[in-house]
Short mmCIF file of C-alpha atoms in Angstrom, two decimals:
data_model
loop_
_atom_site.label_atom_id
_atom_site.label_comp_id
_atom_site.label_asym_id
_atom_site.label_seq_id
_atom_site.Cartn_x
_atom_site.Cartn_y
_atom_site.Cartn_z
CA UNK O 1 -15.78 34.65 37.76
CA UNK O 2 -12.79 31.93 38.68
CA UNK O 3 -14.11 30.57 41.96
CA UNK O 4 -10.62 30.22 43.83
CA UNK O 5 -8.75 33.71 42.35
CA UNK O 6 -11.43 36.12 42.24
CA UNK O 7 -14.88 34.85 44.37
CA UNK O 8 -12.70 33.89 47.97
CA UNK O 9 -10.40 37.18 47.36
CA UNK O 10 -12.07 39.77 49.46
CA UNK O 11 -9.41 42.31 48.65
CA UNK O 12 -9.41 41.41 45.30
CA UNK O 13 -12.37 41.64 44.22
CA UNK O 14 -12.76 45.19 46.28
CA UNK O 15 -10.80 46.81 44.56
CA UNK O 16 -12.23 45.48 41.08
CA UNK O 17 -16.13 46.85 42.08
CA UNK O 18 -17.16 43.68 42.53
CA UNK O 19 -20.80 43.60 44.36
CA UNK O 20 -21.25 41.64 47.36
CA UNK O 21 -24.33 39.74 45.53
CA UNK O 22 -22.48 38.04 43.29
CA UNK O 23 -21.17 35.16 43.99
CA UNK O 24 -19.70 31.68 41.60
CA UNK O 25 -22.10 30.20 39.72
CA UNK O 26 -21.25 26.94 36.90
CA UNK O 27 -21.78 27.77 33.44
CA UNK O 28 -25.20 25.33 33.96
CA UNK O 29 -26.15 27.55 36.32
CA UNK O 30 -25.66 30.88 35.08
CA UNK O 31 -27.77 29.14 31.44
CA UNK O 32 -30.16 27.98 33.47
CA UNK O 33 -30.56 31.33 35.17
CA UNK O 34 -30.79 33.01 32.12
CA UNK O 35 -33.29 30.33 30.11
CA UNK O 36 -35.78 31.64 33.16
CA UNK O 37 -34.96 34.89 33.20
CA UNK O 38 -35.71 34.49 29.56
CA UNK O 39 -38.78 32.90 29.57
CA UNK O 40 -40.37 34.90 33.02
CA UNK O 41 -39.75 37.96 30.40
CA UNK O 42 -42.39 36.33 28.07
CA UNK O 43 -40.01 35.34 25.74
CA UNK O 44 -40.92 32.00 23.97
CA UNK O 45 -38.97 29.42 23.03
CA UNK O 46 -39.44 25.61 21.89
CA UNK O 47 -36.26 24.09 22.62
CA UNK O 48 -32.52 24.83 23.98
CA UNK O 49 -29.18 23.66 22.96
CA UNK O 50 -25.74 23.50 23.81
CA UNK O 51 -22.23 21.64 24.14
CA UNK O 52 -20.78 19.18 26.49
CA UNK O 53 -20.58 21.75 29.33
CA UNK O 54 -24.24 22.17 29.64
CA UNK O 55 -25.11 18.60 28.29
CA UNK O 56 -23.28 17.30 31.03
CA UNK O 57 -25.30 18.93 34.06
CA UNK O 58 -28.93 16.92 34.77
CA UNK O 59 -30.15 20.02 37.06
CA UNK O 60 -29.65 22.16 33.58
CA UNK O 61 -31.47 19.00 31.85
CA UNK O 62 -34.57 18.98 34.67
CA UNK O 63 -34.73 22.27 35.09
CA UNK O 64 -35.52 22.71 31.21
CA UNK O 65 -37.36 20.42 31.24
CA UNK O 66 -39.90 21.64 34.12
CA UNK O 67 -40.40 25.07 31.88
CA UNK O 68 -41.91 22.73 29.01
CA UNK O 69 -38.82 23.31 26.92
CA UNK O 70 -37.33 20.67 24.68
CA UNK O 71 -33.60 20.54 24.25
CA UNK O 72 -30.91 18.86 22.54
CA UNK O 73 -27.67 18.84 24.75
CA UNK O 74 -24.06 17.43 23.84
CA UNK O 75 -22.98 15.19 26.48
CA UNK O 76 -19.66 12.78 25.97
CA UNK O 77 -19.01 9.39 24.35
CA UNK O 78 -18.64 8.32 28.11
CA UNK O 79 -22.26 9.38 28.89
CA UNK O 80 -24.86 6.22 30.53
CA UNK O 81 -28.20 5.50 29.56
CA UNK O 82 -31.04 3.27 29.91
CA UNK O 83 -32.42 1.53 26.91
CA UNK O 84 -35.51 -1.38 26.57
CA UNK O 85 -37.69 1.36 28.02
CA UNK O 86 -35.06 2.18 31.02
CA UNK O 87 -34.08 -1.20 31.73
CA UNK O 88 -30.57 -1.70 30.79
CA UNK O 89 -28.09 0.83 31.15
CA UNK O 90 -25.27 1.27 28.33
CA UNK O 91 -22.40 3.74 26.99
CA UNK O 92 -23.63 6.30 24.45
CA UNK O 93 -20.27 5.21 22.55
CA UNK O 94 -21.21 1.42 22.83
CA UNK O 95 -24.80 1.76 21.25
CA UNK O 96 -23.45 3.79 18.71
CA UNK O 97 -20.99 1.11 17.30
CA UNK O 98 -23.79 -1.81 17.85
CA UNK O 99 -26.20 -0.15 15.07
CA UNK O 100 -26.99 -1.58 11.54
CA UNK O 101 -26.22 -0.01 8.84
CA UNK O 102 -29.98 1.02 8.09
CA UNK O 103 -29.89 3.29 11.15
CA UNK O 104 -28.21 6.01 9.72
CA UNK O 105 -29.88 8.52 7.52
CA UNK O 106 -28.02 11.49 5.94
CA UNK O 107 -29.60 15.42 6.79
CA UNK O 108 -28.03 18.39 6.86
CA UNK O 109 -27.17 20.10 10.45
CA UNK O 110 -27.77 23.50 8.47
CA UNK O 111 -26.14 25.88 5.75
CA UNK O 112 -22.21 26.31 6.02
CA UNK O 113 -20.02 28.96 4.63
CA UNK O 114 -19.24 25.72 2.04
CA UNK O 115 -22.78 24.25 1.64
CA UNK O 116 -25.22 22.24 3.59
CA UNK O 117 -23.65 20.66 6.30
CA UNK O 118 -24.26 16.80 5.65
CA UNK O 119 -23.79 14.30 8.46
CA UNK O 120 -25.24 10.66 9.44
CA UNK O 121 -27.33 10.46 11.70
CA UNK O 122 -28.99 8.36 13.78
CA UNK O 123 -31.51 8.02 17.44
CA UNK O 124 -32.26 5.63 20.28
CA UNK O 125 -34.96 5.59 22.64
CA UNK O 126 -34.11 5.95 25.79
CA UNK O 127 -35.39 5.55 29.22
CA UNK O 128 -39.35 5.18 29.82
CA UNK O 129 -40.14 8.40 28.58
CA UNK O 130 -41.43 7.86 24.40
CA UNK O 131 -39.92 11.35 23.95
CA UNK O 132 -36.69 10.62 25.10
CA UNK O 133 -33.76 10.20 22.78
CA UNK O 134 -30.08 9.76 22.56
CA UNK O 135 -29.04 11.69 19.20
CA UNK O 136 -25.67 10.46 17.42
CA UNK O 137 -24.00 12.17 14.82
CA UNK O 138 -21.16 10.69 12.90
CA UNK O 139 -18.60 12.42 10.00
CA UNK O 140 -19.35 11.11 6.73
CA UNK O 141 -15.17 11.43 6.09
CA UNK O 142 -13.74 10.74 9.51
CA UNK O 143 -16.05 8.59 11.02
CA UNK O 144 -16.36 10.68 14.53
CA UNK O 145 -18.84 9.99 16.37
CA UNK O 146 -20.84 13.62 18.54
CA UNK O 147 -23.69 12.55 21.28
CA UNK O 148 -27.39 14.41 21.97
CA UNK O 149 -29.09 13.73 24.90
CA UNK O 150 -32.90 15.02 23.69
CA UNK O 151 -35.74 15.13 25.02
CA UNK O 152 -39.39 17.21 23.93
CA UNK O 153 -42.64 18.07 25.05
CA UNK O 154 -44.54 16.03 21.99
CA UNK O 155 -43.33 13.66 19.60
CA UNK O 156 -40.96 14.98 17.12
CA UNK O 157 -39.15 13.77 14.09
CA UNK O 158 -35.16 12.89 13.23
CA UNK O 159 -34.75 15.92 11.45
CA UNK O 160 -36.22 18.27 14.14
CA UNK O 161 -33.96 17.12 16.58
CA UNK O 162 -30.87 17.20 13.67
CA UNK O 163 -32.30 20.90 13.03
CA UNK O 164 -32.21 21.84 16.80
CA UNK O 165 -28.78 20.27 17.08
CA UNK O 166 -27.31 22.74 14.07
CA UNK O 167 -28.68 25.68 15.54
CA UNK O 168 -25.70 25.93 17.87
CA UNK O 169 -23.59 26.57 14.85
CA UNK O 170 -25.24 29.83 14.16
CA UNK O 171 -24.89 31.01 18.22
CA UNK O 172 -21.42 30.52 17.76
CA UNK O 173 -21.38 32.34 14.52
CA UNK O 174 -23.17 34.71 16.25
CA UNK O 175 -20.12 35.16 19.02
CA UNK O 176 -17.50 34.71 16.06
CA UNK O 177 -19.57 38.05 14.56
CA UNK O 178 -19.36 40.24 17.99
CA UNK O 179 -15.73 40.05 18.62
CA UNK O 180 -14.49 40.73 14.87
CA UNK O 181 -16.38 43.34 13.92
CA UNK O 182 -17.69 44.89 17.59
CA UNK O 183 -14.79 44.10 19.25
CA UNK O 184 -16.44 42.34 21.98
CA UNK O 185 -12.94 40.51 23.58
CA UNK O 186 -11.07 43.74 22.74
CA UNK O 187 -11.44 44.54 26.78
CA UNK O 188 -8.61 43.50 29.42
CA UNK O 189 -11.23 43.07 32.63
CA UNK O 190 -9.82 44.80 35.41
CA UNK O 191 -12.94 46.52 36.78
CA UNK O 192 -16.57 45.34 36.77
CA UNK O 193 -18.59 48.50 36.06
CA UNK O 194 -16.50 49.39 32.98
CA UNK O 195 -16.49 45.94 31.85
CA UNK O 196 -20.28 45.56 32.09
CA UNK O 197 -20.43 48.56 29.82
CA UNK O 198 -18.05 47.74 27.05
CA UNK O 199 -19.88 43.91 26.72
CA UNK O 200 -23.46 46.23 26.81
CA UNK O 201 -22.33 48.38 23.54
CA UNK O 202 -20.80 46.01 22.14
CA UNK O 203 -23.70 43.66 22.39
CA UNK O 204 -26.04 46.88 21.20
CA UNK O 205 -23.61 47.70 18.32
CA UNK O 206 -24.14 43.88 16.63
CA UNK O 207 -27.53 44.37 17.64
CA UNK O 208 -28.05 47.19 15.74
CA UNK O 209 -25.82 45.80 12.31
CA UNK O 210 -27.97 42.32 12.43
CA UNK O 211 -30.67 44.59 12.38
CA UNK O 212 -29.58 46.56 9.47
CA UNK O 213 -29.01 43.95 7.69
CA UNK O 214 -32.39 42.08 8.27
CA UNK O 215 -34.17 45.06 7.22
CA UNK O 216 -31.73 44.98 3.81
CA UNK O 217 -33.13 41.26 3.34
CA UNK O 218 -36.97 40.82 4.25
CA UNK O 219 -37.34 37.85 2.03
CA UNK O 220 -35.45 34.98 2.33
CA UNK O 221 -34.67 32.42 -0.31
CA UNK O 222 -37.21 29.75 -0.83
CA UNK O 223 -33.92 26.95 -0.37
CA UNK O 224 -31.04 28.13 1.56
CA UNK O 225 -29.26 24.72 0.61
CA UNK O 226 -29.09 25.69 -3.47
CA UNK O 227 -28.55 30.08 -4.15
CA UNK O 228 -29.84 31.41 -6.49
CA UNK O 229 -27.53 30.18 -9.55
CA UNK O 230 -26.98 34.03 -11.14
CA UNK O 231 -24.91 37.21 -10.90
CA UNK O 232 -26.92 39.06 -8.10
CA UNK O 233 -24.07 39.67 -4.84
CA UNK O 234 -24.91 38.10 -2.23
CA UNK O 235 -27.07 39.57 0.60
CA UNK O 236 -25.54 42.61 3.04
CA UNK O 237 -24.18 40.99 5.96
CA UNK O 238 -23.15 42.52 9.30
CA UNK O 239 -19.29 42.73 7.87
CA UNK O 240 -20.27 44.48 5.09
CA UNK O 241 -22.34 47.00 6.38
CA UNK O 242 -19.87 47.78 8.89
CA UNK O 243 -17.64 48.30 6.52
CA UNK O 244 -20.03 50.65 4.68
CA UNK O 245 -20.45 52.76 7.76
CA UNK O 246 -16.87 52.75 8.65
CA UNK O 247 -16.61 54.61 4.59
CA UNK O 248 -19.61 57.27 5.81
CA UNK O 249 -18.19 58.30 9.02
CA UNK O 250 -14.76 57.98 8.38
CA UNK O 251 -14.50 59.04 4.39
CA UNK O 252 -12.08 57.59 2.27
CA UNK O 253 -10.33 59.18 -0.50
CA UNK O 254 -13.52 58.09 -3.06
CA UNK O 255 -16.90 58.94 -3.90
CA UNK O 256 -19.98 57.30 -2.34
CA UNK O 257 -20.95 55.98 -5.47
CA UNK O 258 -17.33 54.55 -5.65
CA UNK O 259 -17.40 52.97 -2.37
CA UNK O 260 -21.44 51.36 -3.10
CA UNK O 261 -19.33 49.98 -6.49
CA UNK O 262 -17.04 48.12 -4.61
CA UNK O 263 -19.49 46.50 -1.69
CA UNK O 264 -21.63 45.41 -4.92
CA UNK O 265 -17.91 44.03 -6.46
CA UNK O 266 -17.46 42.04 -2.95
CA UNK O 267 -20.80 40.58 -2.79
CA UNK O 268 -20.79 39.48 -6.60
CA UNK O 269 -17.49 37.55 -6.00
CA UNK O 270 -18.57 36.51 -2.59
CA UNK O 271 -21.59 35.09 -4.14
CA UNK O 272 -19.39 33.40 -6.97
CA UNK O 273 -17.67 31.56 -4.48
CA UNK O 274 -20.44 30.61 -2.15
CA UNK O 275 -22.55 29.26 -5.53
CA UNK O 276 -18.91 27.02 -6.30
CA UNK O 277 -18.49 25.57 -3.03
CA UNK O 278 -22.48 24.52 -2.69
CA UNK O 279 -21.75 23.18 -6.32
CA UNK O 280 -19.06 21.12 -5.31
CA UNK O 281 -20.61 19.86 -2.02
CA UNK O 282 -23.88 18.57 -3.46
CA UNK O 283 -21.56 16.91 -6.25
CA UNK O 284 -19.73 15.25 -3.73
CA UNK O 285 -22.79 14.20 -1.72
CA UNK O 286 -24.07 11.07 -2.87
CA UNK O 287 -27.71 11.09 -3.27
CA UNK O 288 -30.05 8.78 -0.63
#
């Protein structure tokens, strides 16, 4: 909630149902309440990631850290640290432009919608901690440069930390997924009871259609990064079976063998397209 309009508005936040217990939290805060939460439910995890807003907060950072969990966290070009084992401090920004050539290595941050997702890459140590890293990532056409602070339990590998970094593209996928086909923004919040319970379906209804479609695919390609070069459609996703349901409980003006015939005609094109754009992108990719 906004601290100044809503949290100091007694009246306010009355007549919204607001409990007395809750009170402004940061965004840090609130993920760092929820990493516990997480974990104190016997969930496991090996490492947490997000952007600049949680990068940015060293309780977050410590407090991670203290549960044994690794993370790689966006922080800004602006962002200090100590190099020559935590003896000289220096601009993320700064060390960036000051490396050779030789320190870059191209890996992919993850499958896109177009194809792997290629960027350079590169690390520096940092601090006196051996598993302590600044991560840099730089775009192969503009040049931009995106900061990791990283750190891990054990020793890890360049493309670990690269993986862990593109794993935030799928979360946001993942919130891309609930409000255009659950309509989880579709709610003007005036009230917190009713609110609570529109985010909780709506939450349960993408729960259910990633479920769905899991359960359509059990096994997953062998290389995610190259399809399957034939005319197969492409796996159900959550759109598509949505779609599919919306046709069974609301029936069209066709057969169900009609409407199967065009989810199959979908995926076959969609599947076209994906297998041109991964074409393209690994043509354009030099190799190395």
């Amino acid at each position: 909630m906004p601290e100044h309009s809503w949290c100091t508005d007694a009246e306010r936040r009355h007549a919204a149902g607001i409990p007395q217990r809750v009170q402004f939290a940061t965004k840090p805060r609130l993920a760092g309440e929820m990493i516990a939460a997480a974990l104190d439910a016997g969930i496991t995890a090996s490492w947490a990631t997000g952007d600049e807003a949680y990068g940015q907060d060293p309780q977050l950072r410590t407090a991670v850290e203290a549960r044994g969990i690794g993370y790689v966290l966006a922080v800004a070009c602006s962002t200090r640290v100590r190099i020559n084992r935590g003896r000289t401090p220096a601009r993320a920004d700064v060390l960036a432009q000051r490396l050779p050539a030789t320190a870059w290595q191209r890996h992919s941050a993850g499958p896109g919608a177009k194809g792997p997702r290629y960027y350079d890459w590169a690390w520096i140590h940092i601090g006196s901690d051996s598993h302590r890293h600044l991560l840099i990532r730089r775009n192969r056409t503009s040049g931009e440069p995106a900061f990791y602070l990283c750190w891990s339990l054990t020793a890890v590998t360049l493309s670990e930390l690269v993986r862990v970094a593109g794993v935030r593209w799928s979360v946001e996928e993942c919130f891309q997924a609930a409000k255009s086909q659950v309509g989880l923004d579709h709610y003007q919040v005036r009230h917190w009871p009713p609110w609570h319970r529109h985010i909780t379906l709506a939450m349960l209804a993408l729960a259910f259609l990633a479920a769905v479609a899991a359960s359509a695919a059990p096994n997953r390609p062998a290389d995610p990064y190259h399809p399957a070069r034939s005319n197969d459609p492409i796996q159900l996703t959550v759109p598509e079976i949505r779609h599919l349901l919306t046709g069974i409980f609301h029936p069209p003006a066709m057969s169900a063998a009609r409407l199967l015939h065009w989810s199959t005609w979908r995926r076959r094109h969609q599947a076209t397209a994906r297998h041109s754009h991964y074409r393209r992108r690994s043509t354009n990719e030099p190799a190395g």
